[in-house]
GROMACS .gro file of N, CA and C in nm:
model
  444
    1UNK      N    1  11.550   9.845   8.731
    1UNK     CA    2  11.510   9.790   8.858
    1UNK      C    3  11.390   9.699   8.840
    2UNK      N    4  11.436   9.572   8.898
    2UNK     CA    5  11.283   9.472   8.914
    2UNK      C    6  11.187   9.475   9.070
    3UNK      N    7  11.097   9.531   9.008
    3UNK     CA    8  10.979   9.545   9.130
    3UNK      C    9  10.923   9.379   9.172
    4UNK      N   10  10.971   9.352   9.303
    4UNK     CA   11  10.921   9.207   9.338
    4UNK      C   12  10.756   9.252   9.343
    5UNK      N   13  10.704   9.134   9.343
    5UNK     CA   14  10.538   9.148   9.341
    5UNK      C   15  10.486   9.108   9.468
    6UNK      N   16  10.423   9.214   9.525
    6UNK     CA   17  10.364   9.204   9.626
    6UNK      C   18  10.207   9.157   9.648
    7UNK      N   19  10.155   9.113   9.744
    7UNK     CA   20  10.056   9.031   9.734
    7UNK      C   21   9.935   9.051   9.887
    8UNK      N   22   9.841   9.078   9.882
    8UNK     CA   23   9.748   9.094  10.014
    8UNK      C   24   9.639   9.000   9.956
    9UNK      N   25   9.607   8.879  10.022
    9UNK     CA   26   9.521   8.784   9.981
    9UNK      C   27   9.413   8.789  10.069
   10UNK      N   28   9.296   8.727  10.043
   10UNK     CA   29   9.189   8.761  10.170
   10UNK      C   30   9.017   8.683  10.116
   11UNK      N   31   8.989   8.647  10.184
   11UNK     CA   32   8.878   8.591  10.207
   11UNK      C   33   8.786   8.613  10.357
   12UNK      N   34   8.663   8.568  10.364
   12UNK     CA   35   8.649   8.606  10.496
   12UNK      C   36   8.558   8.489  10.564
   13UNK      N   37   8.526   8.476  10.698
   13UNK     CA   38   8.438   8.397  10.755
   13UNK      C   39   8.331   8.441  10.840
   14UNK      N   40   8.243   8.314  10.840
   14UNK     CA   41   8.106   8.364  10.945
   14UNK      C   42   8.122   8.287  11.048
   15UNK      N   43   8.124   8.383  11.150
   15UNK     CA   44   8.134   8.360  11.271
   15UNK      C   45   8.002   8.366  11.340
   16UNK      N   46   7.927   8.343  11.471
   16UNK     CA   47   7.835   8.351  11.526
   16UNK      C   48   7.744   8.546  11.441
   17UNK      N   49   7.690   8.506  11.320
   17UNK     CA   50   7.656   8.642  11.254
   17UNK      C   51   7.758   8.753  11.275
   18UNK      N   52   7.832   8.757  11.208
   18UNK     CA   53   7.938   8.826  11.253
   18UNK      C   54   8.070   8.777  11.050
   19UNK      N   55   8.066   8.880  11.016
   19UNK     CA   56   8.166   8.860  10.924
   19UNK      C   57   8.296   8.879  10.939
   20UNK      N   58   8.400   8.769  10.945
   20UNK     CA   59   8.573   8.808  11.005
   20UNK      C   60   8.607   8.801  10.860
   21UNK      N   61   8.704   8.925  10.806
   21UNK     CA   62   8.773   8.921  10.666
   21UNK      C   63   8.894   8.860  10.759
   22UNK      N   64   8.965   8.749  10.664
   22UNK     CA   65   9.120   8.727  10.755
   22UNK      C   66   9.194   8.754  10.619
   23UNK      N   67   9.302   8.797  10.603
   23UNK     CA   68   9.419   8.844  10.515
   23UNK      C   69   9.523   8.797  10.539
   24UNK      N   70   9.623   8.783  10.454
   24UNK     CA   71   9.755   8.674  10.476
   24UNK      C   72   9.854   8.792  10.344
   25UNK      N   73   9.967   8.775  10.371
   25UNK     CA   74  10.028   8.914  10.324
   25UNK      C   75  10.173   8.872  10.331
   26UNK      N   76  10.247   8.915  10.238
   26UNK     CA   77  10.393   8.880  10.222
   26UNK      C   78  10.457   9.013  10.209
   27UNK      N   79  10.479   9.107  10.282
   27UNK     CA   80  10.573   9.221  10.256
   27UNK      C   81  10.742   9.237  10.197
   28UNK      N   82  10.739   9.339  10.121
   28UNK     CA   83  10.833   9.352  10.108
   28UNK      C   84  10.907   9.445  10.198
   29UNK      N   85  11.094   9.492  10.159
   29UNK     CA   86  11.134   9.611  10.238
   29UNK      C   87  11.216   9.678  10.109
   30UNK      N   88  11.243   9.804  10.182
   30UNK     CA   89  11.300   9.928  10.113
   30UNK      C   90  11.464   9.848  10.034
   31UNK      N   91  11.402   9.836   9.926
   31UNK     CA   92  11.471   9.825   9.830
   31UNK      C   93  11.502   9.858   9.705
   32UNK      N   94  11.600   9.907   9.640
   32UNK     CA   95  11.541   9.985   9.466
   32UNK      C   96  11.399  10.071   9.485
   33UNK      N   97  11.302  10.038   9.385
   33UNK     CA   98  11.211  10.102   9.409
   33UNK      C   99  11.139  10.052   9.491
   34UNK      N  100  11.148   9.953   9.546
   34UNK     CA  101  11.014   9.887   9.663
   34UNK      C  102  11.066   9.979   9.807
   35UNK      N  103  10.972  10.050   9.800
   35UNK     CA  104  10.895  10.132   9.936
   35UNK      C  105  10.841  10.095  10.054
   36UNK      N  106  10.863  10.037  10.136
   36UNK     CA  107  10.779   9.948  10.241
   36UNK      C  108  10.644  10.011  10.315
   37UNK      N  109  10.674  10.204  10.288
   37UNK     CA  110  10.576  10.276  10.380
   37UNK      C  111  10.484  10.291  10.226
   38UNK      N  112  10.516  10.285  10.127
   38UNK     CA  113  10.381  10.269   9.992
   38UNK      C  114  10.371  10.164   9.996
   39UNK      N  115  10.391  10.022  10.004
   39UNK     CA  116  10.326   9.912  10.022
   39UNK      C  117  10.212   9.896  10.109
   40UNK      N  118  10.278   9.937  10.246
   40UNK     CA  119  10.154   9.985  10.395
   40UNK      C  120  10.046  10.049  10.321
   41UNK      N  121  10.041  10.140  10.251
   41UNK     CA  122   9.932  10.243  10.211
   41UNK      C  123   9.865  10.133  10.106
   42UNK      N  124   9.930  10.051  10.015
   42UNK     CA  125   9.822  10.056   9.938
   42UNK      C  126   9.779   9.923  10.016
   43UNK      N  127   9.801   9.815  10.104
   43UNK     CA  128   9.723   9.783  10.181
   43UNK      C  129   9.654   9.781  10.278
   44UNK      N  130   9.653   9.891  10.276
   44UNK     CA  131   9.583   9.932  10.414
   44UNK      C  132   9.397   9.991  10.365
   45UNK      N  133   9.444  10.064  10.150
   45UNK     CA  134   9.338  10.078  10.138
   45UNK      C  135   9.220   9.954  10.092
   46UNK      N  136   9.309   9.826  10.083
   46UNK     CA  137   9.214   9.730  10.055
   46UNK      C  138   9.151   9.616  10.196
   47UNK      N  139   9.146   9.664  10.298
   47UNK     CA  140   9.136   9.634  10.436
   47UNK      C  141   8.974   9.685  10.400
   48UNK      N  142   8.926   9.588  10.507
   48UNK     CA  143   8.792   9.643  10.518
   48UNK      C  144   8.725   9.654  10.644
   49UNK      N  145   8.702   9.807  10.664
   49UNK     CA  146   8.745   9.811  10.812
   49UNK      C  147   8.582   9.815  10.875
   50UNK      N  148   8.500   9.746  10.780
   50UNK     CA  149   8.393   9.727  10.825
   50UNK      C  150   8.323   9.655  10.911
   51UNK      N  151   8.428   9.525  10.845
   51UNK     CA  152   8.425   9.341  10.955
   51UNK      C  153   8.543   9.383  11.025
   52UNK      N  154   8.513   9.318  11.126
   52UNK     CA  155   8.632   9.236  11.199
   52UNK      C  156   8.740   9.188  11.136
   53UNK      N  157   8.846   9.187  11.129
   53UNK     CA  158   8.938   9.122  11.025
   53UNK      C  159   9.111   9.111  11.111
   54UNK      N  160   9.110   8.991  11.045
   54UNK     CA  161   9.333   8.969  11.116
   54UNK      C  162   9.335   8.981  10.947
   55UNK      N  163   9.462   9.021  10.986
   55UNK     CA  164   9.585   9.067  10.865
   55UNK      C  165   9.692   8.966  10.891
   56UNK      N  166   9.734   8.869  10.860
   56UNK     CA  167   9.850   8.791  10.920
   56UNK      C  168   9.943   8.777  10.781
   57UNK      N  169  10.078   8.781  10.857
   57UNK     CA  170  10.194   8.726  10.756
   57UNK      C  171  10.334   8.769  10.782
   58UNK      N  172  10.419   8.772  10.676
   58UNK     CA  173  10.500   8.792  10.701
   58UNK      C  174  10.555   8.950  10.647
   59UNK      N  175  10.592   9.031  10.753
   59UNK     CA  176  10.569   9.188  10.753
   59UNK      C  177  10.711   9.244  10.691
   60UNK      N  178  10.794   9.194  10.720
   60UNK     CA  179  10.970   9.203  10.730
   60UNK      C  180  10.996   9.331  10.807
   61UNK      N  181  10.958   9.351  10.900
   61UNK     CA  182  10.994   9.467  10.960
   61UNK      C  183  10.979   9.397  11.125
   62UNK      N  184  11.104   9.418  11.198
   62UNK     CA  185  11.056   9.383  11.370
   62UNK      C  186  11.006   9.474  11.447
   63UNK      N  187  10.988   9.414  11.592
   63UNK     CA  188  10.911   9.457  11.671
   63UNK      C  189  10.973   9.599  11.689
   64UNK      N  190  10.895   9.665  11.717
   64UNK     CA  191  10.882   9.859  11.768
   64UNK      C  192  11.009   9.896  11.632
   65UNK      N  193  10.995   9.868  11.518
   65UNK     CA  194  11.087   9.915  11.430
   65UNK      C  195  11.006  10.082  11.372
   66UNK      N  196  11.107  10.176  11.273
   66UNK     CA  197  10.996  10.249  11.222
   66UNK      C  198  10.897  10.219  11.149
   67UNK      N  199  10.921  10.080  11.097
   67UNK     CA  200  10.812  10.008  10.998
   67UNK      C  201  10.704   9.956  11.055
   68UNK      N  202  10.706   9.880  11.186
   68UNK     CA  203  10.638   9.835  11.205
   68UNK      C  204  10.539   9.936  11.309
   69UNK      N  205  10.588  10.061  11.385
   69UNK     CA  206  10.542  10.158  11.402
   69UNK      C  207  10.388  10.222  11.336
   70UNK      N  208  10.473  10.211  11.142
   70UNK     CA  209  10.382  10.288  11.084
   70UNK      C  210  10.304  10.205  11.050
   71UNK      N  211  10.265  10.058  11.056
   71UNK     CA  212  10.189   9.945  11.057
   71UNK      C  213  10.095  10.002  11.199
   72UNK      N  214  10.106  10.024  11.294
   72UNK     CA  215   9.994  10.082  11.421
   72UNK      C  216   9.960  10.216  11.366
   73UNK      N  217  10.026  10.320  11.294
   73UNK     CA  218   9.958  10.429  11.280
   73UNK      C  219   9.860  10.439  11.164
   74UNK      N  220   9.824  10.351  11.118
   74UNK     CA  221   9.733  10.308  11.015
   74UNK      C  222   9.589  10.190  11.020
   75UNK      N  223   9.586  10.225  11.169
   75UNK     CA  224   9.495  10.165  11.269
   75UNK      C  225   9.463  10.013  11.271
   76UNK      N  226   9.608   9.962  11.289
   76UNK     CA  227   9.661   9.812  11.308
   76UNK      C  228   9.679   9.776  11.436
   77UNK      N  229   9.564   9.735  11.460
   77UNK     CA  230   9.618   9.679  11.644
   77UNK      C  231   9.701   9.530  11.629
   78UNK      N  232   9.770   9.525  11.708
   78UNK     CA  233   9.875   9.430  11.692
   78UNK      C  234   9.898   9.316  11.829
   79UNK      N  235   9.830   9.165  11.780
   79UNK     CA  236   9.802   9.098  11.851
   79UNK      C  237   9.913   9.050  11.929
   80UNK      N  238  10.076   9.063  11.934
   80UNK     CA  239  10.169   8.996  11.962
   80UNK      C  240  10.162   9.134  12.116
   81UNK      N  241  10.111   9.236  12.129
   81UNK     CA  242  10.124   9.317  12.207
   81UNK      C  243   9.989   9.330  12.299
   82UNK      N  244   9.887   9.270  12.264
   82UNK     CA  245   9.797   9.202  12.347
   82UNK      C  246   9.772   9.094  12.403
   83UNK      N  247   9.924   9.028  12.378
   83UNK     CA  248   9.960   8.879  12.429
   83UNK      C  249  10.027   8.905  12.515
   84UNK      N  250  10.073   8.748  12.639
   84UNK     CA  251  10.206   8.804  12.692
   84UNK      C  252  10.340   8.772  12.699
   85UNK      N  253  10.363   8.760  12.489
   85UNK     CA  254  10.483   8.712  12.496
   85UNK      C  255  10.564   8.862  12.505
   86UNK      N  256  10.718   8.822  12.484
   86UNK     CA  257  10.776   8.952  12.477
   86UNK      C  258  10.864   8.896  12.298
   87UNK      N  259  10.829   8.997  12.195
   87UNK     CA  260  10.852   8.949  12.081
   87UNK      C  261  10.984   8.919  12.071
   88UNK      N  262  11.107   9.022  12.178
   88UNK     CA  263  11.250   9.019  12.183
   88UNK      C  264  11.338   8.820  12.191
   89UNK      N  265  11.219   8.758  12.232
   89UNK     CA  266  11.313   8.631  12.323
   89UNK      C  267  11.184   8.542  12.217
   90UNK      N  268  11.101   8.574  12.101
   90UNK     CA  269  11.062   8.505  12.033
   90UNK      C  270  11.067   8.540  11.874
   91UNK      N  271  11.193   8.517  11.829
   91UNK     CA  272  11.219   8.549  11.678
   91UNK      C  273  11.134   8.452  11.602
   92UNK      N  274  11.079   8.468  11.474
   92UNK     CA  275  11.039   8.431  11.389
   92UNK      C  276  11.043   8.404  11.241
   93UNK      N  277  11.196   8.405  11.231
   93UNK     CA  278  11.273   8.382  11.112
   93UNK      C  279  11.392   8.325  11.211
   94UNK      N  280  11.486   8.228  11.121
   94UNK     CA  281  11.557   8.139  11.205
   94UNK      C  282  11.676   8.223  11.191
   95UNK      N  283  11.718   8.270  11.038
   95UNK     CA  284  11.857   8.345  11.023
   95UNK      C  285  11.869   8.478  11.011
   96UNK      N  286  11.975   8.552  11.079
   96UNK     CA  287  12.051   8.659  11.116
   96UNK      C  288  11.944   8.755  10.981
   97UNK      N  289  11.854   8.848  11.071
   97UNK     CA  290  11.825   8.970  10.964
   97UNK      C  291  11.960   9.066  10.869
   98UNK      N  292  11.908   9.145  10.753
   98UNK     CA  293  11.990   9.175  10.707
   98UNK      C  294  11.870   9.305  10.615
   99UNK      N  295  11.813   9.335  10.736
   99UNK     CA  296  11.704   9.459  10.646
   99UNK      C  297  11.813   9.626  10.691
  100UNK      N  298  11.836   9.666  10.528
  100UNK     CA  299  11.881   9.800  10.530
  100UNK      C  300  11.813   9.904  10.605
  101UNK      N  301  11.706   9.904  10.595
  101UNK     CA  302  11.593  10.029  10.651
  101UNK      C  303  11.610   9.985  10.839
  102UNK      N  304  11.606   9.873  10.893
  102UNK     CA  305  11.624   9.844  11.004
  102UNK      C  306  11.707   9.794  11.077
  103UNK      N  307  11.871   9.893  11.068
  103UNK     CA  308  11.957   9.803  11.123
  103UNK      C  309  11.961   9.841  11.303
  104UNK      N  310  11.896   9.926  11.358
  104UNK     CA  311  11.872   9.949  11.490
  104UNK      C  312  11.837   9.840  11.563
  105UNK      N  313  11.732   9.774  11.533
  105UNK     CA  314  11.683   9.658  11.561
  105UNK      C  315  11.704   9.580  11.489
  106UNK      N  316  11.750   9.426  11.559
  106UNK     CA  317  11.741   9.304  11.506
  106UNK      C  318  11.690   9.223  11.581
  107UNK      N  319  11.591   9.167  11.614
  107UNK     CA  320  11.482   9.071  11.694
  107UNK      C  321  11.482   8.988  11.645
  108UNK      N  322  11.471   8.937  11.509
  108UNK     CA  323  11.364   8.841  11.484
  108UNK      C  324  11.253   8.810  11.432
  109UNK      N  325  11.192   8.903  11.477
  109UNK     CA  326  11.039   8.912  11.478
  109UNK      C  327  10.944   8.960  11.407
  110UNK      N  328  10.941   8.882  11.333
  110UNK     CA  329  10.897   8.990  11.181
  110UNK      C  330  10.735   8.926  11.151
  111UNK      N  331  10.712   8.858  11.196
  111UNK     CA  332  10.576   8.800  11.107
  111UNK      C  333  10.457   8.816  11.252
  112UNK      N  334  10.335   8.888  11.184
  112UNK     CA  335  10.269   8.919  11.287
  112UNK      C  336  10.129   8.895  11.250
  113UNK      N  337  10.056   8.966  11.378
  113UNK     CA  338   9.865   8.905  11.324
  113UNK      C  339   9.830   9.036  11.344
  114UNK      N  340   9.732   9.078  11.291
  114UNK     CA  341   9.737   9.271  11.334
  114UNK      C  342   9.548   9.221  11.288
  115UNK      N  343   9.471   9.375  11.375
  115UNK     CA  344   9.345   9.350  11.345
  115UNK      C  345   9.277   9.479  11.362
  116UNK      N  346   9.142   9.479  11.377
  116UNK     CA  347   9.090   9.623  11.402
  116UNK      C  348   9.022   9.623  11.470
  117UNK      N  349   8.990   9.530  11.554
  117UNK     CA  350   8.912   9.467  11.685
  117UNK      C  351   8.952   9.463  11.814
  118UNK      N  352   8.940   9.610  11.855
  118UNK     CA  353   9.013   9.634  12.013
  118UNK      C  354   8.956   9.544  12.160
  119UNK      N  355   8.870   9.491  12.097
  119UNK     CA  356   8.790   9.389  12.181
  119UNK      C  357   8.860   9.237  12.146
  120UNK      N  358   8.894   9.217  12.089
  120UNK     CA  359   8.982   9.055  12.055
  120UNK      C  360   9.079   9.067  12.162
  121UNK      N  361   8.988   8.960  12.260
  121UNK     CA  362   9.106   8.885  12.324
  121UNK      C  363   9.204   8.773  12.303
  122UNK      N  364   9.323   8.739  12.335
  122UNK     CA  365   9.458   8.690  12.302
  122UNK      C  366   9.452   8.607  12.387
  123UNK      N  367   9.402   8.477  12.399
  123UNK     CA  368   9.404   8.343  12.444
  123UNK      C  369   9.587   8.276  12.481
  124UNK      N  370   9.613   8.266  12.388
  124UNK     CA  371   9.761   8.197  12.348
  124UNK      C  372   9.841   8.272  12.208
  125UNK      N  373   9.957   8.284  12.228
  125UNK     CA  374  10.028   8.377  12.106
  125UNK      C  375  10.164   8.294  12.114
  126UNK      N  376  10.200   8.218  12.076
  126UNK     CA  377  10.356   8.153  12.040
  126UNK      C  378  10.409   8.085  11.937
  127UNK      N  379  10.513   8.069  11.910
  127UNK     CA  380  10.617   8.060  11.835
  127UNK      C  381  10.670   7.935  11.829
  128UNK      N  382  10.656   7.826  11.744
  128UNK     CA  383  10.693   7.694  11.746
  128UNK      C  384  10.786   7.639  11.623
  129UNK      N  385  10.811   7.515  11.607
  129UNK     CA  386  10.968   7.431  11.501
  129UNK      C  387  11.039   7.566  11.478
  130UNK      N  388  11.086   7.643  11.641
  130UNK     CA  389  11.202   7.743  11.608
  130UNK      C  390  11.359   7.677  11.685
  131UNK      N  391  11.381   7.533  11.671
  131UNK     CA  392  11.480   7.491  11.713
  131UNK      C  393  11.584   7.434  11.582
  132UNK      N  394  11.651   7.444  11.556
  132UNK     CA  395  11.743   7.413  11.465
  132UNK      C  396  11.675   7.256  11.389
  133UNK      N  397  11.675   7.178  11.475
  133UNK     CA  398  11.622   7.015  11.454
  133UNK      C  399  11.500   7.017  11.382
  134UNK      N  400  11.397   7.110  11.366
  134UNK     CA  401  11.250   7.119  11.387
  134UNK      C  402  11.229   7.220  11.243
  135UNK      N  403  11.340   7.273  11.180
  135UNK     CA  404  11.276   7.385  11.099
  135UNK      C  405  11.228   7.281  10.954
  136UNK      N  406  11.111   7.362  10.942
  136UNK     CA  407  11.041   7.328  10.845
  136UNK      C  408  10.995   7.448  10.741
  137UNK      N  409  11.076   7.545  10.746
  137UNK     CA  410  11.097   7.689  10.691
  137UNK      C  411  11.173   7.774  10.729
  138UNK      N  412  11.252   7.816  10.689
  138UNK     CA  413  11.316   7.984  10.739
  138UNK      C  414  11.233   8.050  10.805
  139UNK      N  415  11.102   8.038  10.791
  139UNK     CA  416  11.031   8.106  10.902
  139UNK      C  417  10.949   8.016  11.039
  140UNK      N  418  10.968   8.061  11.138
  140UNK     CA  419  10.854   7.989  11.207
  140UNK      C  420  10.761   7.964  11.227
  141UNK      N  421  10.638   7.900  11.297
  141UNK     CA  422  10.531   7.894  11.272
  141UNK      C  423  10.461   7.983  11.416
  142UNK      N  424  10.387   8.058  11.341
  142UNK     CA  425  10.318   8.156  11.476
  142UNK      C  426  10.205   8.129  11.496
  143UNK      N  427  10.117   8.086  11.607
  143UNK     CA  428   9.993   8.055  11.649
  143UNK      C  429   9.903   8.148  11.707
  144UNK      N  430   9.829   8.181  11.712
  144UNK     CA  431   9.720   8.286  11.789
  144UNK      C  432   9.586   8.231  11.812
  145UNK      N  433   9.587   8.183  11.925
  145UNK     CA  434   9.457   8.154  11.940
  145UNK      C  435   9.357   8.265  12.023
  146UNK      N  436   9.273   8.314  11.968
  146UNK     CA  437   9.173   8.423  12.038
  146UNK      C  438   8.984   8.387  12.023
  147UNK      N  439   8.963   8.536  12.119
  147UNK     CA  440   8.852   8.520  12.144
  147UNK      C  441   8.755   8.648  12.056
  148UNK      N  442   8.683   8.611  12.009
  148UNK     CA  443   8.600   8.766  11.974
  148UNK      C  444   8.452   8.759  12.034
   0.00000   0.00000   0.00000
């Protein structure tokens, strides 16, 4: 079995005295040996839950899945649910899912902004070049504009 390589990247910024870590993240799913709920763990221990920090990327797990579940029980607040889109009628991959671990749900909606800042308000949260004419990736482009 080949273990794809997984990746949690991160740098951080200064904000009005204030340190934001932001993270960008490519998940994998339950495949061979790739584990999606040991991936969660071992990034969750390189989070630093000291700053302020978004986690953004692409998660492969949709909305209210068991995956993305255990992404909130690992004290991931999740900005697409402090917005007021509804993630169901905004997919974020253009073609038909095909995740084994999640065939209950199929949304869409896989790429998210997650944080640890229950005080971040959600300005604008949408989903854009998701029209056939417009793709400029298999995935779409997700925006979040907020407030801290």
């Amino acid at each position: 079995m080949i273990r794809r390589f997984r990746i949690i990247d991160s740098t951080n910024y200064s904000y009005i005295n204030e340190i934001i870590d932001l993270y960008s993240t490519h998940m994998g799913w339950d495949e061979g040996i790739e584990r999606y709920f040991d991936q969660v763990d071992e990034y969750v221990k390189k989070l630093n839950y000291e700053n302020t920090f978004i986690l953004a990327g692409d998660f492969n797990c949709v909305y209210e899945s068991e995956q993305y579940d255990y992404l909130l029980k690992n004290k991931l607040i999740s900005l697409v649910e402090k917005s007021n889109i509804d993630p169901y009628n905004y997919p974020t991959f253009h073609y038909k899912l095909d995740f084994p671990m999640q065939k209950e749900v199929n949304n869409g909606h896989i790429d998210y902004f997650f944080t640890n800042n229950k005080n971040i308000k959600v300005n604008d949260y949408n989903v854009y070049f998701n029209e056939d004419d417009n793709l400029v990736s298999d995935h779409h482009l997700v925006m979040v504009d907020i407030e801290i």
